[in-house]
Coordinates of C-alpha atoms and ligand atoms in Angstrom, one line a residue:
M1 CA 0.1 0.0 0.0
R2 CA 1.1 3.4 -0.8
T3 CA 1.8 5.7 2.2
P4 CA 0.1 9.1 1.8
R5 CA 2.6 11.6 1.0
I6 CA 1.7 13.7 4.2
A7 CA 2.7 10.9 6.6
L8 CA 6.4 11.4 6.8
P9 CA 6.2 15.0 7.6
L10 CA 3.6 14.5 10.1
C11 CA 5.6 11.9 11.8
L12 CA 8.6 14.3 12.2
V13 CA 6.3 16.8 13.8
L14 CA 4.7 14.3 16.2
L15 CA 7.8 12.4 17.2
P16 CA 9.1 15.1 19.6
L17 CA 5.9 15.3 21.1
A18 CA 5.6 11.7 21.7
V19 CA 9.1 11.8 23.4
E20 CA 8.1 14.4 25.7
A21 CA 4.7 12.8 26.4
A22 CA 6.8 9.8 27.6
Q23 CA 8.9 11.6 30.1
P24 CA 7.8 10.6 33.7
V25 CA 6.0 13.2 35.5
E26 CA 8.1 14.7 38.2
L27 CA 7.1 13.4 41.6
P28 CA 6.5 15.9 44.3
A29 CA 9.5 16.4 46.9
V30 CA 8.8 15.6 50.5
R31 CA 11.4 16.1 53.2
L32 CA 11.4 13.7 56.0
I33 CA 12.8 15.3 59.4
A34 CA 13.3 12.5 61.9
T35 CA 13.1 13.2 65.7
G36 CA 13.1 9.6 67.1
G37 CA 10.4 7.4 68.8
T38 CA 9.1 4.0 68.6
I39 CA 9.1 4.3 64.8
S40 CA 12.8 4.0 64.8
S41 CA 13.6 2.5 68.0
R42 CA 15.0 -0.8 66.9
P43 CA 16.6 -2.9 69.6
G44 CA 20.4 -2.5 69.5
G45 CA 20.2 0.8 67.8
R46 CA 18.0 3.5 66.4
L47 CA 17.2 3.8 62.6
T48 CA 18.3 6.9 61.0
A49 CA 16.0 8.9 58.9
A50 CA 17.7 7.4 55.5
E51 CA 17.1 3.9 57.1
L52 CA 13.4 4.7 57.8
V53 CA 12.6 5.7 54.5
A54 CA 14.6 2.6 52.9
L55 CA 11.9 0.5 54.9
V56 CA 8.9 1.9 53.1
P57 CA 7.9 -0.2 49.9
A58 CA 7.5 1.6 46.9
L59 CA 7.8 5.0 48.2
D60 CA 9.6 6.2 45.1
R61 CA 6.2 5.7 43.2
H62 CA 4.5 8.6 45.2
V63 CA 7.3 11.0 46.2
R64 CA 10.9 12.0 45.8
A65 CA 11.6 11.5 49.5
E66 CA 14.4 13.6 51.1
T67 CA 15.8 13.0 54.7
E68 CA 17.1 14.9 57.4
Q69 CA 18.1 13.8 61.1
F70 CA 16.9 16.3 63.6
S71 CA 17.4 14.2 66.8
N72 CA 16.7 10.6 67.6
L73 CA 15.0 10.6 70.9
P74 CA 12.0 9.3 72.5
S75 CA 9.3 12.0 72.5
S76 CA 9.5 12.3 76.4
E77 CA 13.1 13.8 75.9
L78 CA 12.1 16.5 73.4
T79 CA 12.3 19.7 75.0
V80 CA 10.6 23.1 74.4
T81 CA 13.9 24.4 73.0
A82 CA 13.8 21.5 70.6
W83 CA 10.4 22.5 69.7
L84 CA 11.6 26.1 68.8
A85 CA 14.4 24.8 66.7
L86 CA 12.2 22.4 64.8
A87 CA 9.5 25.0 64.0
R88 CA 12.4 27.2 62.8
R89 CA 13.9 24.6 60.9
V90 CA 10.4 23.7 59.1
N91 CA 9.9 27.4 58.5
R92 CA 13.3 27.8 56.8
L93 CA 13.0 24.8 54.7
L94 CA 9.4 25.9 53.3
D95 CA 10.9 29.5 53.0
E96 CA 13.9 28.5 50.9
R97 CA 12.4 25.7 48.9
P98 CA 9.2 26.7 47.3
A99 CA 9.2 23.7 45.1
L100 CA 8.9 21.4 48.3
S101 CA 5.6 19.8 48.4
G102 CA 5.5 19.2 52.3
I103 CA 7.3 17.9 55.2
V104 CA 6.9 14.8 57.2
V105 CA 8.1 14.7 61.0
T106 CA 8.7 11.7 62.9
S107 CA 8.0 11.7 66.6
G108 CA 7.5 9.3 69.4
T109 CA 3.8 8.9 70.0
D110 CA 3.7 9.5 73.9
T111 CA 3.7 13.3 73.6
L112 CA 3.6 13.6 69.8
E113 CA 0.4 15.6 70.0
E114 CA 2.3 18.4 72.0
V115 CA 5.0 19.0 69.4
A116 CA 2.4 18.7 66.7
Y117 CA 0.2 21.4 68.2
F118 CA 3.3 23.5 68.7
L119 CA 4.0 23.4 65.0
H120 CA 0.4 24.0 64.1
L121 CA 0.7 27.5 65.8
T122 CA 4.1 28.3 64.6
V123 CA 4.6 27.1 61.1
R124 CA 3.7 29.9 58.9
H125 CA 3.1 28.1 55.5
T126 CA 0.1 26.5 54.0
R127 CA 2.1 23.5 52.7
P128 CA 1.5 20.2 54.5
V129 CA 3.4 19.3 57.6
V130 CA 2.5 15.8 58.6
V131 CA 3.6 14.3 62.1
V132 CA 3.8 10.5 62.2
G133 CA 4.8 7.9 64.6
A134 CA 4.4 4.1 65.3
M135 CA 2.9 2.1 68.0
R136 CA 5.1 -0.9 67.4
P137 CA 9.0 -0.8 66.9
P138 CA 10.9 -2.0 63.9
G139 CA 11.6 -5.7 63.8
T140 CA 8.6 -6.5 65.7
L141 CA 5.5 -8.4 64.2
G142 CA 3.1 -6.0 62.9
Y143 CA 5.4 -3.0 62.7
D144 CA 3.2 -0.1 61.6
G145 CA 6.0 2.2 61.0
A146 CA 6.5 1.6 57.5
A147 CA 2.8 1.9 56.5
N148 CA 2.3 5.1 58.6
L149 CA 5.4 6.6 56.9
L150 CA 4.0 5.9 53.5
H151 CA 0.7 7.3 54.3
A152 CA 2.4 10.4 55.8
F153 CA 4.4 11.0 52.6
R154 CA 1.1 10.5 50.6
V155 CA -0.7 13.0 52.8
A156 CA 2.1 15.6 52.6
A157 CA 2.3 15.3 48.8
A158 CA -1.5 15.5 48.3
P159 CA -2.9 18.9 47.1
A160 CA -6.0 18.4 49.2
S161 CA -3.7 18.6 52.4
V162 CA -2.8 22.3 51.8
G163 CA -4.0 25.0 54.1
R164 CA -5.4 22.4 56.7
G165 CA -2.6 23.1 59.4
V166 CA -0.5 20.5 60.8
L167 CA -1.7 17.0 60.4
V168 CA -0.9 13.9 62.3
V169 CA -1.0 10.5 60.5
L170 CA -1.3 7.0 62.1
N171 CA -3.4 3.9 61.3
A172 CA -4.3 5.3 58.0
E173 CA -6.3 8.2 59.5
I174 CA -5.6 11.9 59.2
H175 CA -6.2 14.1 62.3
S176 CA -5.8 17.9 63.1
A177 CA -2.8 18.6 65.5
R178 CA -5.3 20.7 67.3
D179 CA -7.6 18.0 68.4
V180 CA -5.6 14.8 68.3
T181 CA -4.7 12.9 71.3
K182 CA -3.2 9.7 72.4
A183 CA -6.1 7.8 74.0
N184 CA -4.6 4.3 74.3
A185 CA -1.2 3.2 75.6
Q186 CA -0.9 0.3 73.3
G187 CA -3.3 -0.1 70.3
L188 CA -2.6 0.6 66.6
D189 CA -5.6 2.7 66.9
A190 CA -4.3 4.9 69.8
F191 CA -4.9 8.2 68.2
G192 CA -8.2 10.0 68.0
S193 CA -9.7 13.4 67.6
R194 CA -12.0 13.1 70.8
E195 CA -15.6 14.2 69.8
Y196 CA -14.6 15.8 66.6
G197 CA -13.4 12.9 64.8
R198 CA -10.6 12.5 62.1
L199 CA -10.4 15.0 59.2
G200 CA -9.8 12.2 56.7
V201 CA -8.4 8.8 55.6
V202 CA -5.6 7.5 53.6
G203 CA -7.2 5.2 51.2
H204 CA -5.2 2.9 48.9
D205 CA -6.7 4.8 46.0
R206 CA -6.2 8.3 47.3
V207 CA -6.0 10.7 50.3
L208 CA -9.5 11.8 51.4
Y209 CA -10.8 14.5 53.5
Y210 CA -14.1 14.8 55.3
G211 CA -13.5 18.1 57.2
R212 CA -11.1 20.8 58.3
T213 CA -10.6 22.7 61.5
D214 CA -12.1 26.2 61.6
R215 CA -9.8 27.5 64.3
R216 CA -6.6 29.7 63.5
H217 CA -3.3 27.9 62.8
T218 CA -0.1 27.9 60.6
W219 CA -0.6 30.7 58.0
R220 CA -3.4 32.3 60.0
S221 CA -1.4 32.1 63.3
E222 CA 0.0 35.5 65.0
F223 CA 2.8 33.5 66.7
D224 CA 6.1 34.0 65.2
V225 CA 9.1 32.2 66.7
S226 CA 11.8 33.1 64.2
A227 CA 13.5 35.4 66.9
I228 CA 12.5 33.5 70.0
D229 CA 15.1 31.4 71.7
R230 CA 13.2 30.3 74.7
L231 CA 9.5 30.0 76.0
P232 CA 8.1 31.0 79.4
R233 CA 7.6 28.3 81.8
V234 CA 4.2 26.9 82.0
D235 CA 3.2 23.9 84.2
V236 CA 0.1 21.8 84.2
L237 CA -1.5 20.7 87.6
L238 CA -4.1 18.1 87.9
A239 CA -7.3 18.7 89.9
Y240 CA -8.7 15.9 92.1
Q241 CA -10.4 15.5 95.5
G242 CA -8.2 17.0 98.1
A243 CA -5.6 18.2 95.6
P244 CA -3.3 20.7 97.5
G245 CA -2.9 24.2 96.1
D246 CA 0.5 24.5 97.4
L247 CA 2.0 22.8 94.3
I248 CA 0.2 25.8 92.2
V249 CA 2.2 28.3 94.5
A250 CA 5.2 26.1 94.3
A251 CA 5.2 26.1 90.4
A252 CA 5.0 30.1 90.6
A253 CA 7.8 30.3 93.0
R254 CA 9.9 28.0 90.7
G255 CA 9.5 30.6 88.0
A256 CA 6.2 29.5 86.2
A257 CA 4.8 32.5 84.3
G258 CA 1.9 30.4 83.7
V259 CA -0.2 27.6 85.1
V260 CA -2.8 25.4 83.5
V261 CA -5.2 23.5 86.0
A262 CA -6.4 20.3 84.5
A263 CA -9.7 20.9 86.3
S264 CA -12.5 18.3 86.9
G265 CA -15.6 18.7 84.9
A266 CA -16.2 22.2 83.3
G267 CA -13.5 23.8 85.4
S268 CA -13.8 22.9 89.1
M269 CA -10.8 22.2 91.5
S270 CA -10.4 21.8 95.0
P271 CA -11.0 24.7 97.5
S272 CA -7.1 24.9 98.2
Q273 CA -6.4 25.0 94.6
L274 CA -8.9 27.8 94.1
D275 CA -7.2 29.9 96.8
A276 CA -3.9 29.1 95.1
T277 CA -5.0 30.3 91.8
R278 CA -6.3 33.6 93.3
L279 CA -2.9 34.1 95.1
V280 CA -0.6 33.4 92.0
L281 CA -3.0 35.6 89.7
R282 CA -2.3 38.5 92.1
R283 CA 1.5 37.9 91.7
G284 CA 1.0 38.3 87.8
V285 CA 1.0 34.6 86.8
A286 CA -1.5 33.6 84.2
V287 CA -4.0 30.8 85.0
V288 CA -5.8 28.9 82.5
V289 CA -8.6 26.3 83.5
A290 CA -8.8 23.4 81.1
S291 CA -10.8 20.2 81.6
R292 CA -9.3 16.8 82.4
T293 CA -12.6 15.1 81.0
G294 CA -11.4 14.9 77.4
G295 CA -14.3 16.6 76.0
G296 CA -16.5 19.7 76.1
R297 CA -15.6 23.5 76.8
V298 CA -14.5 25.2 79.8
V299 CA -16.2 28.7 79.7
P300 CA -17.1 31.7 82.0
R301 CA -20.2 30.8 84.1
P302 CA -23.3 32.6 83.2
G303 CA -23.2 36.1 85.1
T304 CA -19.5 36.1 85.6
G305 CA -19.0 38.1 82.5
P306 CA -17.4 41.7 82.6
R307 CA -20.4 43.7 82.6
K308 CA -21.7 42.3 86.0
R309 CA -18.2 42.4 87.6
R310 CA -17.7 45.1 90.2
L311 CA -14.8 47.5 89.6
P312 CA -12.0 47.1 89.8
A313 CA -12.0 43.5 88.9
P314 CA -9.5 41.2 90.6
P315 CA -7.3 39.4 88.2
R316 CA -9.2 36.6 86.3
R317 CA -8.5 33.1 85.2
V318 CA -8.6 32.4 81.5
M319 CA -11.0 29.8 80.5
G320 CA -9.3 27.1 78.4
E321 CA -12.3 26.3 76.0
D322 CA -12.1 22.8 74.4
L323 CA -8.2 22.6 74.5
S324 CA -7.0 19.7 76.4
P325 CA -4.5 20.7 79.3
V326 CA -1.4 19.9 77.6
K327 CA -2.5 21.8 74.3
A328 CA -3.5 24.6 76.5
R329 CA 0.1 24.6 78.0
V330 CA 1.4 25.1 74.4
L331 CA -0.9 27.9 73.7
L332 CA -0.2 29.5 77.0
M333 CA 3.4 29.5 76.4
L334 CA 3.0 31.2 73.0
A335 CA 0.4 33.6 74.3
L336 CA 2.8 34.7 77.0
T337 CA 5.5 35.6 74.5
H338 CA 3.1 38.4 73.3
T339 CA 1.1 39.6 76.4
R340 CA 0.2 39.0 80.1
E341 CA -3.3 40.6 79.7
Q342 CA -6.2 38.1 80.9
A343 CA -8.5 39.5 78.2
E344 CA -5.9 39.2 75.4
I345 CA -5.0 35.5 76.4
Q346 CA -8.7 34.8 76.7
R347 CA -9.2 35.9 73.0
M348 CA -6.4 33.5 71.9
F349 CA -8.0 30.6 73.6
Q350 CA -11.2 31.6 71.6
E351 CA -9.6 31.9 68.3
Y352 CA -6.9 29.1 68.2
Ligands
LIG1 N1 6.7 5.8 72.5 C1 7.9 6.4 72.9 C2 7.9 7.9 72.8 O1 6.8 8.5 72.6 C3 9.1 6.1 72.1 C4 10.0 5.3 72.8 C5 11.4 5.2 72.1 O2 11.7 6.2 71.4 O3 12.3 4.4 72.4 O4 8.8 8.5 72.2

């Protein structure tokens, strides 16, 4: 059969296009910053960030993974100074690398929610930062670290994750750093978002969201830690029957600029603690009342609002809204870098 005369020139035109179409699409770059935790805690020696990535099957089908070792510690050994350094590192990376799609941070799970919430309030970008851990260490039957890491990388690379604040990924679930808490000492499903539920899931087909938090975070946060090298001390004290207030006074005497009371119910504490909070408030210490129940809000009781109060008003406690006591501590530490005014701190607890 005769080839039509047009075929050869057309082939020459189409060939470069076909070659171009065959080029692989560039995968999103995601940086892993490893801090330690069970996910890397192999008996006989901790896994490095690079070794962790090597455990994840077919990761290079989803992302171009980069690695960086920040620390290699249990989360209980991370300090507030480390939080500051980590937040600055994440911000600098996102500032300097506009093409980086997102960042994954590994953490021990025990106090993961604290460092994750700190990043939620201090990372100043919309690109995803995903905190991940594991409940079972490498080398044990049912090690969940490799799957959790793969999921975290996929969430960090997903366009749908942009602008949702810092996310926590374990057990194929996506949580907001604001609401997530470790609620089981052993189970693979140890993490939950209390009464709010998870934001989304990591399916085998795609990363899928059902919701987002409405409260201020990351790109809408007023907290800038770029020039801060220490945070004020804030202690958490638990309310229980017969709890002595002298521990609150002792915290203030040891230099706490703020105290969070993990109060019972919607804000009650022992009479001794009540007296102690009045005392430390008069000494200029900020007091936040959060609930130890794990749900609901702590708010001013009806009739105790500013209009009905006689003047001059005594220094008042800040109501911790629905933040858990450890999250209230994180917000109060940041709040105290700006102000000591009760009304201003209360505003922050209403907005974040
Ligand atoms: N689950 C512990 C933590 O939260 C990890 C223990 C370890 O790193 O060996 O950090």
